Amino acid sequence: MTVTVYIAEAAPFHLRGRLVTINTLFITGGQCFASIIDGAFSYLEKNGWRYMLGLSAVPAIIQFVGFLFLPESPRWLMQKGKTQRARRALNLIRETQNIEDEYESIKSSIEEEQREVRGGGSVLWKMLTYPPTFRALIVGCGMQLFQQLSGINTVMYYSATILQMSGVQDDKLAIWLAAVTAGTNFIFTMVGVWLVEKVGRRKLTLCSLAGTTVSLVILAVGFLLSALTSPPIILHPRDPSGHNVSCVNYKFCDRCMLDPNCGFCFKMQHPNVTETSCVPVSNRSDTIAAWGRCSNESEFKKEGLSWAFNFCPTKYSWTALLGLILYLIFFAPGMGSMPWTVNSEIYPMWARSTGNAMSSGVNWIFNVLVSLTFLHLAEYLSYYGVFFLYSALAALGLFFIYGCLPETKGIKLEEIETLFENRLCTCGLLDSDEASSPLVQRSENEEGIVWYTGIQRTFSQATT
């Protein structure tokens, strides 16, 4: 939350979106690098996960040291009355540029905001009762909400598991394929850095979410095809202890896989799957069965048998990889970074930290909810059902973004508040799809009345 706010307040307005998006780029780059490290350590017989976890402290230490040399945000310093420090900080950030116009603009906007909020009361209450900031808060929280409901962290956290669910049998291959998806996320976040100041936040977000919806449908269809061609269970052995277990009653592999207590024992004779059975998983390890033909790993491999704990053998496993890659190709440039970029811009100075805290809270709450419920939803709705659910939620988000998100490209932070003076969810509809930015073009008459194209209103602004 703090990083995006700091970047937005310190960046020149014409580079603000790109610099905030670069923050997301480095996050996805770190995820890609971490996936490669995970793949390398997966070849260690034991303790590989300890190295994966321990090495993550190295970039954290480097980042901490780097933060010690950062100047404070000029806007924050100005808000706290530290005008000379604000001037020095702005001069340090801009280096050789003339800062007087920008300094006076920041100063006048903060003074105006302080006059507006004078009178006491909490910032959150003022945000909720002042229509423009309330609308901005709805848009900001809505973007973070739909970023999570479209399943991004399910894809990132469970990419290896999803690939195994689709039929990828080798654990190491699944980890490396997960690294491929993380690399795709990184590469196409770079595309977002390039596009954000060219096509704008609104168009980029709409195109991103539309492609994300289609990709989720492809992913769901892949799992549906795998379920429709799921191998039948031929053998139904009985528990030697005499207990009645549900595993032996399943008739197809896909139903067996949806039960977390069951695994699939089979012999692969390409292209056929034979000698199939569904039996309980061992309490000691999910790599073997509790009893029966697949209870001894060395023995069942000699007999040509295979054991699957969370996948069914299928010829459609490629569709999951295709769906994941397409998902990240579309998601990364827009929905991956635009919620953070837009939230760093749309609140006035007095409400910026609170607005970002609220929207970030929404993001992390639904991050946890979506991540925790994914495997349970897959169990009750089936693998394809949960991705159809995510695609429906992404489509709902598409309508929300289309109606509610205005274009903020090329607009000074001090001017963005005027975008939200229309009724809720008409801000986006009133935004011109053909203009690169509704506030880029300004005209001024002799009385100091300024007309901002795209807002459909005029207001007096002091001229110097």
Tab-separated table of C-alpha atoms in Angstrom:
chain	number	residue	atom	x	y	z
A	1	MET	CA	0.000	0.000	0.000
A	2	THR	CA	2.678	2.516	1.061
A	3	VAL	CA	4.911	1.890	-1.946
A	4	THR	CA	2.264	2.680	-4.562
A	5	VAL	CA	1.153	5.817	-2.704
A	6	TYR	CA	4.759	7.024	-2.399
A	7	ILE	CA	5.468	6.435	-6.100
A	8	ALA	CA	2.266	8.220	-7.159
A	9	GLU	CA	3.023	11.244	-4.968
A	10	ALA	CA	6.686	11.486	-6.002
A	11	ALA	CA	6.325	10.802	-9.742
A	12	PRO	CA	5.735	13.427	-12.464
A	13	PHE	CA	2.080	13.203	-13.549
A	14	HIS	CA	2.935	12.107	-17.123
A	15	LEU	CA	4.991	9.142	-15.799
A	16	ARG	CA	2.919	8.294	-12.720
A	17	GLY	CA	1.053	5.316	-14.168
A	18	ARG	CA	4.183	3.811	-15.704
A	19	LEU	CA	6.221	4.104	-12.510
A	20	VAL	CA	3.490	2.566	-10.334
A	21	THR	CA	3.171	-0.259	-12.866
A	22	ILE	CA	6.951	-0.814	-12.740
A	23	ASN	CA	6.491	-1.576	-9.039
A	24	THR	CA	4.178	-4.446	-10.030
A	25	LEU	CA	6.692	-5.463	-12.706
A	26	PHE	CA	9.400	-6.006	-10.105
A	27	ILE	CA	6.984	-7.975	-7.909
A	28	THR	CA	6.186	-10.339	-10.784
A	29	GLY	CA	9.884	-10.476	-11.665
A	30	GLY	CA	10.591	-11.595	-8.106
A	31	GLN	CA	7.895	-14.273	-8.383
A	32	CYS	CA	9.448	-15.528	-11.631
A	33	PHE	CA	12.940	-15.650	-10.116
A	34	ALA	CA	11.591	-17.405	-7.003
A	35	SER	CA	9.878	-20.028	-9.192
A	36	ILE	CA	13.153	-20.750	-10.961
A	37	ILE	CA	14.921	-21.096	-7.592
A	38	ASP	CA	12.135	-23.456	-6.449
A	39	GLY	CA	12.606	-25.558	-9.577
A	40	ALA	CA	16.350	-25.813	-8.948
A	41	PHE	CA	15.936	-26.828	-5.298
A	42	SER	CA	13.219	-29.390	-6.162
A	43	TYR	CA	16.020	-31.796	-7.169
A	44	LEU	CA	17.331	-31.957	-3.592
A	45	GLU	CA	16.193	-35.099	-1.834
A	46	LYS	CA	15.523	-33.288	1.454
A	47	ASN	CA	15.569	-29.797	2.983
A	48	GLY	CA	15.109	-28.096	-0.396
A	49	TRP	CA	12.175	-26.095	0.960
A	50	ARG	CA	14.408	-24.718	3.754
A	51	TYR	CA	16.751	-23.145	1.211
A	52	MET	CA	13.791	-21.760	-0.767
A	53	LEU	CA	12.438	-20.108	2.365
A	54	GLY	CA	15.748	-18.870	3.772
A	55	LEU	CA	16.983	-17.219	0.580
A	56	SER	CA	13.940	-14.935	0.528
A	57	ALA	CA	15.547	-12.930	3.356
A	58	VAL	CA	18.317	-11.674	1.031
A	59	PRO	CA	16.212	-9.335	-1.188
A	60	ALA	CA	14.297	-8.158	1.912
A	61	ILE	CA	17.554	-6.990	3.517
A	62	ILE	CA	18.671	-5.239	0.310
A	63	GLN	CA	15.301	-3.476	0.060
A	64	PHE	CA	15.464	-2.344	3.692
A	65	VAL	CA	18.874	-0.769	3.172
A	66	GLY	CA	17.656	0.975	-0.009
A	67	PHE	CA	14.676	2.476	1.807
A	68	LEU	CA	17.018	4.269	4.209
A	69	PHE	CA	18.128	6.579	1.356
A	70	LEU	CA	14.644	7.519	0.099
A	71	PRO	CA	13.468	11.132	0.562
A	72	GLU	CA	10.042	11.648	2.120
A	73	SER	CA	7.046	12.383	-0.134
A	74	PRO	CA	6.898	16.154	-0.867
A	75	ARG	CA	3.094	16.104	-0.702
A	76	TRP	CA	3.112	14.423	2.706
A	77	LEU	CA	5.675	16.905	4.041
A	78	MET	CA	3.581	19.796	2.734
A	79	GLN	CA	0.471	18.381	4.378
A	80	LYS	CA	2.322	18.244	7.700
A	81	GLY	CA	3.421	21.899	7.357
A	82	LYS	CA	7.083	21.113	6.636
A	83	THR	CA	7.282	23.347	3.576
A	84	GLN	CA	11.048	23.771	3.410
A	85	ARG	CA	11.669	20.044	3.685
A	86	ALA	CA	9.002	19.513	1.018
A	87	ARG	CA	10.789	21.940	-1.332
A	88	ARG	CA	14.138	20.189	-0.738
A	89	ALA	CA	12.623	16.741	-1.265
A	90	LEU	CA	10.910	17.845	-4.494
A	91	ASN	CA	14.127	19.425	-5.708
A	92	LEU	CA	16.048	16.207	-4.927
A	93	ILE	CA	13.539	14.049	-6.809
A	94	ARG	CA	13.228	16.340	-9.858
A	95	GLU	CA	16.966	17.225	-9.896
A	96	THR	CA	17.477	19.768	-12.723
A	97	GLN	CA	13.792	20.467	-13.438
A	98	ASN	CA	12.120	23.732	-12.452
A	99	ILE	CA	9.979	22.823	-9.455
A	100	GLU	CA	8.329	26.201	-8.696
A	101	ASP	CA	5.110	25.601	-10.666
A	102	GLU	CA	4.693	22.097	-9.273
A	103	TYR	CA	5.526	23.250	-5.746
A	104	GLU	CA	2.914	26.025	-5.861
A	105	SER	CA	0.338	23.654	-7.369
A	106	ILE	CA	0.857	21.126	-4.572
A	107	LYS	CA	0.786	23.865	-1.943
A	108	SER	CA	-2.434	25.451	-3.195
A	109	SER	CA	-4.235	22.094	-3.539
A	110	ILE	CA	-3.278	21.021	-0.014
A	111	GLU	CA	-4.376	24.360	1.420
A	112	GLU	CA	-7.722	23.978	-0.360
A	113	GLU	CA	-8.124	20.426	0.956
A	114	GLN	CA	-7.308	21.527	4.499
A	115	ARG	CA	-9.997	24.208	4.302
A	116	GLU	CA	-12.492	21.600	3.096
A	117	VAL	CA	-11.787	19.057	5.840
A	118	ARG	CA	-11.463	21.581	8.678
A	119	GLY	CA	-13.995	20.995	11.403
A	120	GLY	CA	-12.904	17.734	12.985
A	121	GLY	CA	-14.170	14.198	12.551
A	122	SER	CA	-12.434	11.102	11.240
A	123	VAL	CA	-11.050	10.984	7.704
A	124	LEU	CA	-12.991	7.799	6.960
A	125	TRP	CA	-16.293	9.422	7.953
A	126	LYS	CA	-15.543	12.412	5.729
A	127	MET	CA	-14.711	10.084	2.849
A	128	LEU	CA	-18.011	8.262	3.281
A	129	THR	CA	-20.063	11.468	3.498
A	130	TYR	CA	-18.307	13.450	0.737
A	131	PRO	CA	-19.721	12.090	-2.564
A	132	PRO	CA	-16.627	12.370	-4.821
A	133	THR	CA	-14.336	10.530	-2.382
A	134	PHE	CA	-17.052	7.980	-1.573
A	135	ARG	CA	-17.403	7.200	-5.294
A	136	ALA	CA	-13.641	6.996	-5.661
A	137	LEU	CA	-13.515	4.594	-2.709
A	138	ILE	CA	-16.178	2.358	-4.289
A	139	VAL	CA	-14.228	2.266	-7.550
A	140	GLY	CA	-10.895	1.621	-5.807
A	141	CYS	CA	-12.233	-1.139	-3.557
A	142	GLY	CA	-14.212	-2.625	-6.456
A	143	MET	CA	-11.110	-2.913	-8.629
A	144	GLN	CA	-9.200	-4.656	-5.845
A	145	LEU	CA	-12.185	-6.914	-5.176
A	146	PHE	CA	-12.503	-8.088	-8.782
A	147	GLN	CA	-8.737	-8.509	-9.112
A	148	GLN	CA	-8.974	-11.216	-6.443
A	149	LEU	CA	-12.344	-12.679	-7.484
A	150	SER	CA	-10.972	-13.327	-10.972
A	151	GLY	CA	-8.644	-15.860	-9.340
A	152	ILE	CA	-5.161	-14.402	-9.806
A	153	ASN	CA	-3.687	-15.634	-6.542
A	154	THR	CA	-5.313	-19.024	-6.982
A	155	VAL	CA	-3.418	-19.237	-10.269
A	156	MET	CA	-0.145	-17.978	-8.754
A	157	TYR	CA	-0.297	-19.939	-5.473
A	158	TYR	CA	-1.672	-23.161	-6.950
A	159	SER	CA	-0.260	-23.131	-10.492
A	160	ALA	CA	1.758	-26.335	-9.931
A	161	THR	CA	-1.258	-27.972	-8.244
A	162	ILE	CA	-3.590	-26.879	-11.070
A	163	LEU	CA	-1.200	-28.376	-13.619
A	164	GLN	CA	-1.094	-31.626	-11.656
A	165	MET	CA	-4.895	-31.616	-11.436
A	166	SER	CA	-4.994	-31.351	-15.219
A	167	GLY	CA	-2.916	-34.529	-15.607
A	168	VAL	CA	0.760	-33.499	-15.398
A	169	GLN	CA	2.182	-36.480	-13.509
A	170	ASP	CA	5.751	-35.455	-12.696
A	171	ASP	CA	6.118	-33.153	-9.649
A	172	LYS	CA	9.322	-31.527	-10.919
A	173	LEU	CA	7.783	-30.892	-14.346
A	174	ALA	CA	4.782	-29.258	-12.663
A	175	ILE	CA	7.109	-26.942	-10.692
A	176	TRP	CA	9.009	-25.933	-13.838
A	177	LEU	CA	5.764	-25.358	-15.734
A	178	ALA	CA	4.663	-23.158	-12.821
A	179	ALA	CA	7.887	-21.197	-13.379
A	180	VAL	CA	6.848	-20.783	-17.027
A	181	THR	CA	3.528	-19.259	-15.936
A	182	ALA	CA	5.358	-16.925	-13.505
A	183	GLY	CA	7.684	-15.905	-16.357
A	184	THR	CA	4.663	-15.168	-18.550
A	185	ASN	CA	3.245	-12.968	-15.788
A	186	PHE	CA	6.537	-11.041	-15.599
A	187	ILE	CA	6.930	-10.566	-19.368
A	188	PHE	CA	3.403	-9.307	-19.898
A	189	THR	CA	3.579	-6.987	-16.909
A	190	MET	CA	6.330	-5.292	-18.950
A	191	VAL	CA	3.772	-4.927	-21.741
A	192	GLY	CA	1.538	-3.137	-19.226
A	193	VAL	CA	4.382	-0.736	-18.348
A	194	TRP	CA	4.643	0.159	-22.029
A	195	LEU	CA	0.882	0.471	-22.623
A	196	VAL	CA	-0.320	2.274	-19.489
A	197	GLU	CA	0.631	5.777	-20.660
A	198	LYS	CA	-0.222	5.036	-24.303
A	199	VAL	CA	-3.736	3.574	-24.155
A	200	GLY	CA	-4.693	4.689	-20.636
A	201	ARG	CA	-5.875	2.905	-17.498
A	202	ARG	CA	-9.509	2.422	-18.524
A	203	LYS	CA	-8.995	0.765	-21.921
A	204	LEU	CA	-6.115	-1.343	-20.647
A	205	THR	CA	-8.186	-2.611	-17.711
A	206	LEU	CA	-11.229	-3.381	-19.863
A	207	CYS	CA	-9.211	-5.323	-22.454
A	208	SER	CA	-7.334	-7.150	-19.715
A	209	LEU	CA	-10.460	-8.250	-17.867
A	210	ALA	CA	-12.229	-9.312	-21.073
A	211	GLY	CA	-9.271	-11.529	-22.027
A	212	THR	CA	-9.059	-12.870	-18.468
A	213	THR	CA	-12.714	-13.929	-18.618
A	214	VAL	CA	-12.201	-15.811	-21.893
A	215	SER	CA	-9.028	-17.480	-20.562
A	216	LEU	CA	-10.845	-18.714	-17.465
A	217	VAL	CA	-13.529	-20.226	-19.705
A	218	ILE	CA	-10.794	-22.027	-21.703
A	219	LEU	CA	-9.287	-23.331	-18.464
A	220	ALA	CA	-12.707	-24.523	-17.280
A	221	VAL	CA	-13.480	-26.190	-20.614
A	222	GLY	CA	-10.137	-28.036	-20.428
A	223	PHE	CA	-11.050	-29.491	-17.038
A	224	LEU	CA	-14.553	-30.267	-18.304
A	225	LEU	CA	-13.142	-32.253	-21.254
A	226	SER	CA	-10.858	-34.111	-18.862
A	227	ALA	CA	-13.861	-34.955	-16.647
A	228	LEU	CA	-15.954	-36.136	-19.602
A	229	THR	CA	-13.173	-38.481	-20.711
A	230	SER	CA	-12.214	-39.549	-17.179
A	231	PRO	CA	-11.043	-43.197	-17.001
A	232	PRO	CA	-13.624	-45.581	-15.490
A	233	ILE	CA	-12.727	-47.468	-12.324
A	234	ILE	CA	-12.680	-51.190	-13.089
A	235	LEU	CA	-11.456	-52.790	-9.868
A	236	HIS	CA	-13.244	-52.282	-6.539
A	237	PRO	CA	-11.094	-53.935	-3.848
A	238	ARG	CA	-12.283	-54.162	-0.274
A	239	ASP	CA	-10.480	-52.771	2.756
A	240	PRO	CA	-8.585	-55.671	4.408
A	241	SER	CA	-9.580	-54.295	7.811
A	242	GLY	CA	-13.244	-54.642	6.897
A	243	HIS	CA	-14.015	-50.905	7.158
A	244	ASN	CA	-16.489	-49.498	4.656
A	245	VAL	CA	-14.650	-46.655	2.866
A	246	SER	CA	-16.152	-44.343	0.229
A	247	CYS	CA	-13.158	-44.544	-2.130
A	248	VAL	CA	-13.964	-48.014	-3.473
A	249	ASN	CA	-17.504	-46.932	-4.434
A	250	TYR	CA	-16.472	-44.318	-7.024
A	251	LYS	CA	-17.011	-45.293	-10.667
A	252	PHE	CA	-14.827	-42.702	-12.431
A	253	CYS	CA	-11.406	-41.208	-11.736
A	254	ASP	CA	-12.596	-37.588	-11.608
A	255	ARG	CA	-14.950	-38.321	-8.686
A	256	CYS	CA	-12.182	-40.227	-6.927
A	257	MET	CA	-9.831	-37.237	-7.298
A	258	LEU	CA	-12.340	-34.826	-5.779
A	259	ASP	CA	-12.217	-36.808	-2.540
A	260	PRO	CA	-9.096	-35.641	-0.612
A	261	ASN	CA	-8.888	-39.025	1.142
A	262	CYS	CA	-8.635	-41.068	-2.055
A	263	GLY	CA	-6.075	-41.798	-4.749
A	264	PHE	CA	-6.080	-43.492	-8.154
A	265	CYS	CA	-4.063	-46.675	-8.814
A	266	PHE	CA	-3.696	-47.624	-12.487
A	267	LYS	CA	-1.537	-49.132	-15.217
A	268	MET	CA	-0.728	-46.988	-18.249
A	269	GLN	CA	-0.716	-48.870	-21.556
A	270	HIS	CA	-0.758	-46.061	-24.100
A	271	PRO	CA	-3.249	-44.885	-25.095
A	272	ASN	CA	-5.316	-46.914	-22.643
A	273	VAL	CA	-5.573	-46.721	-18.860
A	274	THR	CA	-6.141	-50.182	-17.393
A	275	GLU	CA	-6.382	-52.016	-14.046
A	276	THR	CA	-7.829	-48.924	-12.386
A	277	SER	CA	-8.927	-48.663	-8.762
A	278	CYS	CA	-9.728	-45.942	-6.226
A	279	VAL	CA	-8.311	-46.598	-2.761
A	280	PRO	CA	-7.592	-44.589	0.419
A	281	VAL	CA	-4.408	-42.504	0.683
A	282	SER	CA	-1.829	-43.548	3.269
A	283	ASN	CA	-1.650	-41.516	6.468
A	284	ARG	CA	2.166	-41.534	6.162
A	285	SER	CA	2.447	-40.040	2.672
A	286	ASP	CA	0.180	-39.070	-0.235
A	287	THR	CA	2.599	-40.787	-2.632
A	288	ILE	CA	1.276	-44.260	-1.736
A	289	ALA	CA	-2.025	-45.962	-0.981
A	290	ALA	CA	-3.063	-47.043	2.513
A	291	TRP	CA	-3.334	-50.639	1.332
A	292	GLY	CA	-3.540	-52.680	-1.838
A	293	ARG	CA	-1.450	-52.812	-5.000
A	294	CYS	CA	-0.128	-49.220	-4.729
A	295	SER	CA	0.784	-49.286	-1.031
A	296	ASN	CA	4.468	-50.087	-1.660
A	297	GLU	CA	6.133	-47.635	-4.048
A	298	SER	CA	9.075	-49.804	-5.080
A	299	GLU	CA	6.844	-52.829	-5.636
A	300	PHE	CA	4.069	-51.169	-7.651
A	301	LYS	CA	6.580	-49.451	-9.948
A	302	LYS	CA	8.138	-52.842	-10.714
A	303	GLU	CA	4.695	-54.066	-11.743
A	304	GLY	CA	4.235	-51.078	-14.072
A	305	LEU	CA	1.563	-49.462	-11.892
A	306	SER	CA	1.179	-45.725	-11.263
A	307	TRP	CA	-0.310	-43.803	-8.355
A	308	ALA	CA	-2.129	-40.466	-8.678
A	309	PHE	CA	-3.166	-38.467	-5.643
A	310	ASN	CA	-4.560	-35.304	-7.275
A	311	PHE	CA	-4.879	-35.930	-11.012
A	312	CYS	CA	-6.404	-38.232	-13.570
A	313	PRO	CA	-4.444	-39.342	-16.639
A	314	THR	CA	-5.838	-37.423	-19.612
A	315	LYS	CA	-4.857	-36.251	-23.073
A	316	TYR	CA	-6.257	-32.762	-22.336
A	317	SER	CA	-3.639	-31.675	-19.791
A	318	TRP	CA	-2.235	-29.210	-22.361
A	319	THR	CA	-5.437	-27.162	-22.157
A	320	ALA	CA	-4.684	-26.226	-18.538
A	321	LEU	CA	-1.226	-24.933	-19.452
A	322	LEU	CA	-2.711	-23.035	-22.413
A	323	GLY	CA	-5.447	-21.563	-20.219
A	324	LEU	CA	-2.986	-20.511	-17.510
A	325	ILE	CA	-0.628	-18.836	-19.979
A	326	LEU	CA	-3.473	-17.027	-21.788
A	327	TYR	CA	-4.863	-15.973	-18.424
A	328	LEU	CA	-1.580	-14.336	-17.413
A	329	ILE	CA	-1.023	-12.828	-20.881
A	330	PHE	CA	-4.283	-10.909	-20.479
A	331	PHE	CA	-4.308	-10.395	-16.719
A	332	ALA	CA	-0.760	-9.118	-16.176
A	333	PRO	CA	-0.790	-5.914	-18.308
A	334	GLY	CA	-4.063	-4.593	-16.904
A	335	MET	CA	-5.755	-6.171	-13.893
A	336	GLY	CA	-2.404	-7.166	-12.416
A	337	SER	CA	-1.257	-3.588	-11.862
A	338	MET	CA	-4.087	-1.168	-12.690
A	339	PRO	CA	-5.972	-1.572	-9.376
A	340	TRP	CA	-2.820	-0.401	-7.568
A	341	THR	CA	-2.110	2.336	-10.113
A	342	VAL	CA	-5.650	3.721	-10.051
A	343	ASN	CA	-5.906	3.557	-6.248
A	344	SER	CA	-2.698	5.550	-5.922
A	345	GLU	CA	-4.255	8.345	-8.024
A	346	ILE	CA	-7.976	8.746	-7.384
A	347	TYR	CA	-8.090	10.043	-3.805
A	348	PRO	CA	-7.404	13.642	-2.755
A	349	MET	CA	-4.365	14.169	-0.563
A	350	TRP	CA	-6.292	14.225	2.736
A	351	ALA	CA	-7.943	10.869	1.926
A	352	ARG	CA	-5.136	9.129	0.022
A	353	SER	CA	-3.622	7.042	2.792
A	354	THR	CA	-7.021	6.029	4.203
A	355	GLY	CA	-8.411	5.227	0.743
A	356	ASN	CA	-5.412	3.091	-0.115
A	357	ALA	CA	-5.577	1.356	3.260
A	358	MET	CA	-9.251	0.511	2.707
A	359	SER	CA	-8.754	-0.789	-0.841
A	360	SER	CA	-5.633	-2.748	0.147
A	361	GLY	CA	-7.598	-4.278	3.009
A	362	VAL	CA	-10.277	-5.417	0.555
A	363	ASN	CA	-7.559	-6.897	-1.676
A	364	TRP	CA	-5.917	-8.916	1.098
A	365	ILE	CA	-9.183	-10.056	2.703
A	366	PHE	CA	-10.405	-11.511	-0.588
A	367	ASN	CA	-6.913	-12.784	-1.369
A	368	VAL	CA	-7.138	-14.930	1.761
A	369	LEU	CA	-10.773	-15.953	1.138
A	370	VAL	CA	-10.217	-16.976	-2.477
A	371	SER	CA	-6.981	-18.818	-1.684
A	372	LEU	CA	-8.440	-20.684	1.294
A	373	THR	CA	-11.624	-21.708	-0.499
A	374	PHE	CA	-10.124	-22.823	-3.840
A	375	LEU	CA	-9.474	-26.468	-2.956
A	376	HIS	CA	-12.801	-26.745	-1.083
A	377	LEU	CA	-14.682	-25.238	-4.030
A	378	ALA	CA	-12.890	-27.643	-6.372
A	379	GLU	CA	-14.047	-30.512	-4.163
A	380	TYR	CA	-17.704	-29.430	-4.159
A	381	LEU	CA	-18.072	-27.755	-7.575
A	382	SER	CA	-15.482	-29.892	-9.451
A	383	TYR	CA	-12.337	-28.462	-11.048
A	384	TYR	CA	-14.176	-27.069	-14.059
A	385	GLY	CA	-16.980	-25.680	-11.903
A	386	VAL	CA	-14.679	-23.465	-9.851
A	387	PHE	CA	-13.100	-21.923	-12.971
A	388	PHE	CA	-16.512	-21.309	-14.522
A	389	LEU	CA	-17.355	-19.510	-11.248
A	390	TYR	CA	-14.214	-17.346	-11.520
A	391	SER	CA	-15.016	-16.527	-15.155
A	392	ALA	CA	-18.540	-15.404	-14.169
A	393	LEU	CA	-17.131	-13.159	-11.435
A	394	ALA	CA	-14.581	-11.713	-13.882
A	395	ALA	CA	-17.400	-10.965	-16.342
A	396	LEU	CA	-19.297	-9.182	-13.556
A	397	GLY	CA	-16.171	-7.145	-12.881
A	398	LEU	CA	-15.999	-6.210	-16.552
A	399	PHE	CA	-19.414	-4.524	-16.323
A	400	PHE	CA	-18.351	-2.738	-13.128
A	401	ILE	CA	-15.154	-1.388	-14.704
A	402	TYR	CA	-16.980	-0.310	-17.871
A	403	GLY	CA	-19.537	1.702	-15.942
A	404	CYS	CA	-17.517	3.067	-13.042
A	405	LEU	CA	-13.862	3.616	-13.985
A	406	PRO	CA	-12.975	6.972	-15.590
A	407	GLU	CA	-9.705	7.619	-17.398
A	408	THR	CA	-6.993	9.203	-15.219
A	409	LYS	CA	-4.145	9.171	-17.728
A	410	GLY	CA	-2.294	12.462	-18.016
A	411	ILE	CA	-4.218	14.191	-15.219
A	412	LYS	CA	-2.559	15.862	-12.255
A	413	LEU	CA	-3.352	14.302	-8.881
A	414	GLU	CA	-4.848	17.589	-7.733
A	415	GLU	CA	-7.418	17.499	-10.595
A	416	ILE	CA	-8.584	13.867	-10.476
A	417	GLU	CA	-11.243	14.499	-7.815
A	418	THR	CA	-13.432	16.241	-10.411
A	419	LEU	CA	-13.800	12.947	-12.302
A	420	PHE	CA	-16.000	11.587	-9.515
A	421	GLU	CA	-18.488	14.450	-9.272
A	422	ASN	CA	-21.004	12.579	-11.443
A	423	ARG	CA	-23.355	9.940	-10.027
A	424	LEU	CA	-21.816	6.586	-9.054
A	425	CYS	CA	-21.061	4.350	-12.025
A	426	THR	CA	-21.653	7.070	-14.586
A	427	CYS	CA	-18.036	8.241	-14.279
A	428	GLY	CA	-16.816	5.627	-16.714
A	429	LEU	CA	-19.775	5.914	-19.071
A	430	LEU	CA	-19.335	9.668	-19.405
A	431	ASP	CA	-15.628	9.268	-20.082
A	432	SER	CA	-14.717	9.798	-23.719
A	433	ASP	CA	-13.448	6.613	-25.348
A	434	GLU	CA	-11.801	8.601	-28.098
A	435	ALA	CA	-9.954	11.206	-26.045
A	436	SER	CA	-6.688	10.045	-24.568
A	437	SER	CA	-7.616	11.784	-21.323
A	438	PRO	CA	-10.669	13.836	-20.345
A	439	LEU	CA	-8.660	16.537	-18.601
A	440	VAL	CA	-5.715	16.880	-20.912
A	441	GLN	CA	-7.352	19.632	-22.930
A	442	ARG	CA	-8.126	22.831	-21.027
A	443	SER	CA	-9.425	26.193	-22.108
A	444	GLU	CA	-9.565	29.368	-20.061
A	445	ASN	CA	-11.414	32.627	-20.568
A	446	GLU	CA	-10.586	36.116	-19.337
A	447	GLU	CA	-12.537	35.657	-16.092
A	448	GLY	CA	-10.434	32.671	-15.109
A	449	ILE	CA	-13.137	30.101	-15.851
A	450	VAL	CA	-11.541	26.787	-16.863
A	451	TRP	CA	-13.286	24.180	-19.007
A	452	TYR	CA	-12.069	20.587	-18.647
A	453	THR	CA	-13.031	18.505	-21.661
A	454	GLY	CA	-14.904	15.315	-20.769
A	455	ILE	CA	-16.159	16.421	-17.348
A	456	GLN	CA	-19.147	18.401	-18.694
A	457	ARG	CA	-18.847	21.081	-16.051
A	458	THR	CA	-17.028	24.342	-15.375
A	459	PHE	CA	-15.606	25.767	-12.220
A	460	SER	CA	-13.593	28.817	-11.214
A	461	GLN	CA	-9.899	28.369	-10.755
A	462	ALA	CA	-7.551	31.092	-9.587
A	463	THR	CA	-5.032	31.994	-12.252
A	464	THR	CA	-1.552	33.320	-11.651
